[in-house]
Amino acid sequence: MPQSSDAIPLSRPDLSALERALVDEVLRSGRLALGPMTERFESMVAQRAGCEQGVATNSGTSALHLMLQSLGIGPGDEVITTPLSFIASANPILYVGATPVFVDICPKTLNMDPARLEAAITPRTRAIMAVEAFGNPAYMDRYAQIAARHEIILLEDSCEALGATQNGRACGSFGRAGAFGFYPNKQITTGEGGMLVTDDSALADTVRSLRNQGRDSFPTSDGPGEGPRLGAWLAHQRVGFNFRMSEVSAAIGVGQMERFDEIIERRTRVAAMYIERLAASEHVVLPTVLPGSEPTWFVFVVRLAAGYTSEERDRVIAGLRNHEIGSAPYFPCIHLQPPYQERFGFRQGMFPIAESVAGRTIALPFFGGMTAREIDLVCQTLEVMLSRENLARS
Ligand SMILES: Cc1ncc(COP(=O)(O)O)c(C=O)c1O
């Protein structure tokens, strides 16, 4: 979603003098790619995700793409994922030529329903791509059990869940590999960026090579044009990509990770204020957090009560936007996006819970710096829009 010019935007990055100083350090060093800042950022994120290895990329989408490619997932393979997510949870499955299989969600947590997941497994299933919807983890341990029972790979699109935990275990660490995204609306940002995390060092090496034009064992801090290593720079062992993160982005990321606890604390406080303010509303359903789950909210998504139509929801969003309050229908179902309908024949009605939820969701402005007054204004405006819809009905 483009950054908005709303008076209360949907999101706003939490940046400080520290990030500016680190960017300045990189600029003064003259080393703008493949340097020590990227390695520092990788180890900070990997540690937070409870994984041994981190491989920074230029987006969360490219981290997911490399995850599937490095595991050799391709034509003839099926990968199971959720229909209620950002489209980049599923697009990488198409990039590698595999087939996406969607599983309907649990209406409370909005994560894939584990009972339905088991039924979707076929002899062609290679992997489950689990997503913590909006940064709220659920059932990750159950997905892991199912994957182990069927000898398929559990992968995590944790792009919305950096720092979140389930039963004390960090999101990103439940499967063979996890991916994070650092777009400016995420918990932390690098402008654009992503990272794959894993405990599998062979997998991490393949991903390092694939992100760097297929160069093998080329250390990140050993850049091009450095005498004897020039040969390594021009040797390409596989068909790779340029999915590298720049040192400037990594510097922003290092500053964000240094301040991670503070950033998450501020966001958690904003979520708690919303929950307190909207808990009594009969028109709005709040996110359900399961016992043992510790979300790090990516966005704050409420949904209108059953009975509201998607047209009514769209009018509420338009009304909020007219009042310069950022708001969005997070997320339209992936299977109903044109390329998925056209290529795979997905239709309305195939995943009724996800479709029903997706027709009623509203992402409200959400960022750490939100004041109590701003939250109150958002909630008041939402209530006015809802009473307008109710009046129009009667
Ligand atoms: C669940 C999910 N997957 C993947 C992505 C892709 O991340 P990026 O925008 O960094 O490519 C996002 C981010 O928007 C996301 O929310």
PDB file of C-alpha atoms and ligand atoms in Angstrom, residues 58-62 64 85-89 131-132 157-160 180-183 185-186 192-194 298 331, ligand 1:
ATOM      1  CA  ASN A  58      15.627  -6.793  -1.210  1.00  0.00           C
ATOM      2  CA  SER A  59      12.046  -7.738  -0.231  1.00  0.00           C
ATOM      3  CA  GLY A  60       9.982 -10.234   1.697  1.00  0.00           C
ATOM      4  CA  THR A  61       8.660 -11.511  -1.614  1.00  0.00           C
ATOM      5  CA  SER A  62      12.169 -12.329  -2.874  1.00  0.00           C
ATOM      6  CA  LEU A  64       9.905 -16.289  -0.117  1.00  0.00           C
ATOM      7  CA  SER A  85      -3.165 -12.914   3.165  1.00  0.00           C
ATOM      8  CA  PHE A  86      -1.250 -10.435   1.091  1.00  0.00           C
ATOM      9  CA  ILE A  87      -0.863 -11.838  -2.428  1.00  0.00           C
ATOM     10  CA  ALA A  88       2.912 -12.241  -1.936  1.00  0.00           C
ATOM     11  CA  SER A  89       2.230 -15.254   0.314  1.00  0.00           C
ATOM     12  CA  VAL A 131       1.248 -17.246   7.608  1.00  0.00           C
ATOM     13  CA  GLU A 132       0.711 -15.474  10.940  1.00  0.00           C
ATOM     14  CA  ASP A 157       5.752 -16.552   5.627  1.00  0.00           C
ATOM     15  CA  SER A 158       6.376 -14.572   8.810  1.00  0.00           C
ATOM     16  CA  CYS A 159       6.512 -11.279   6.929  1.00  0.00           C
ATOM     17  CA  GLU A 160       3.902  -9.849   9.304  1.00  0.00           C
ATOM     18  CA  PHE A 180      10.353 -11.517   7.018  1.00  0.00           C
ATOM     19  CA  GLY A 181       9.472  -8.330   5.176  1.00  0.00           C
ATOM     20  CA  PHE A 182      10.616  -4.803   5.991  1.00  0.00           C
ATOM     21  CA  TYR A 183       8.354  -2.567   3.923  1.00  0.00           C
ATOM     22  CA  ASN A 185       4.340  -0.492   7.189  1.00  0.00           C
ATOM     23  CA  LYS A 186       5.958  -3.476   8.937  1.00  0.00           C
ATOM     24  CA  GLU A 192      12.381  -2.109   1.093  1.00  0.00           C
ATOM     25  CA  GLY A 193      13.805  -5.397   2.265  1.00  0.00           C
ATOM     26  CA  GLY A 194      13.311  -8.895   3.527  1.00  0.00           C
ATOM     27  CA  PHE A 298       1.622  -5.680  11.856  1.00  0.00           C
ATOM     28  CA  PHE A 331      -6.983  -8.443   2.606  1.00  0.00           C
TER      29      PHE A 331
HETATM   30  C1  LIG B   1       2.158 -11.978   4.554  1.00  0.00           C
HETATM   31  C2  LIG B   1       3.093 -11.234   3.658  1.00  0.00           C
HETATM   32  N1  LIG B   1       3.870 -11.938   2.826  1.00  0.00           N
HETATM   33  C3  LIG B   1       4.755 -11.349   2.019  1.00  0.00           C
HETATM   34  C4  LIG B   1       4.897  -9.980   1.993  1.00  0.00           C
HETATM   35  C5  LIG B   1       5.848  -9.388   1.012  1.00  0.00           C
HETATM   36  O1  LIG B   1       6.807  -8.553   1.544  1.00  0.00           O
HETATM   37  P1  LIG B   1       7.457  -7.414   0.616  1.00  0.00           P
HETATM   38  O2  LIG B   1       6.407  -6.359   0.418  1.00  0.00           O
HETATM   39  O3  LIG B   1       8.618  -6.950   1.421  1.00  0.00           O
HETATM   40  O4  LIG B   1       7.868  -8.042  -0.658  1.00  0.00           O
HETATM   41  C6  LIG B   1       4.112  -9.206   2.857  1.00  0.00           C
HETATM   42  C7  LIG B   1       4.291  -7.744   2.905  1.00  0.00           C
HETATM   43  O5  LIG B   1       3.581  -6.934   2.504  1.00  0.00           O
HETATM   44  C8  LIG B   1       3.168  -9.839   3.688  1.00  0.00           C
HETATM   45  O6  LIG B   1       2.367  -9.134   4.492  1.00  0.00           O
END
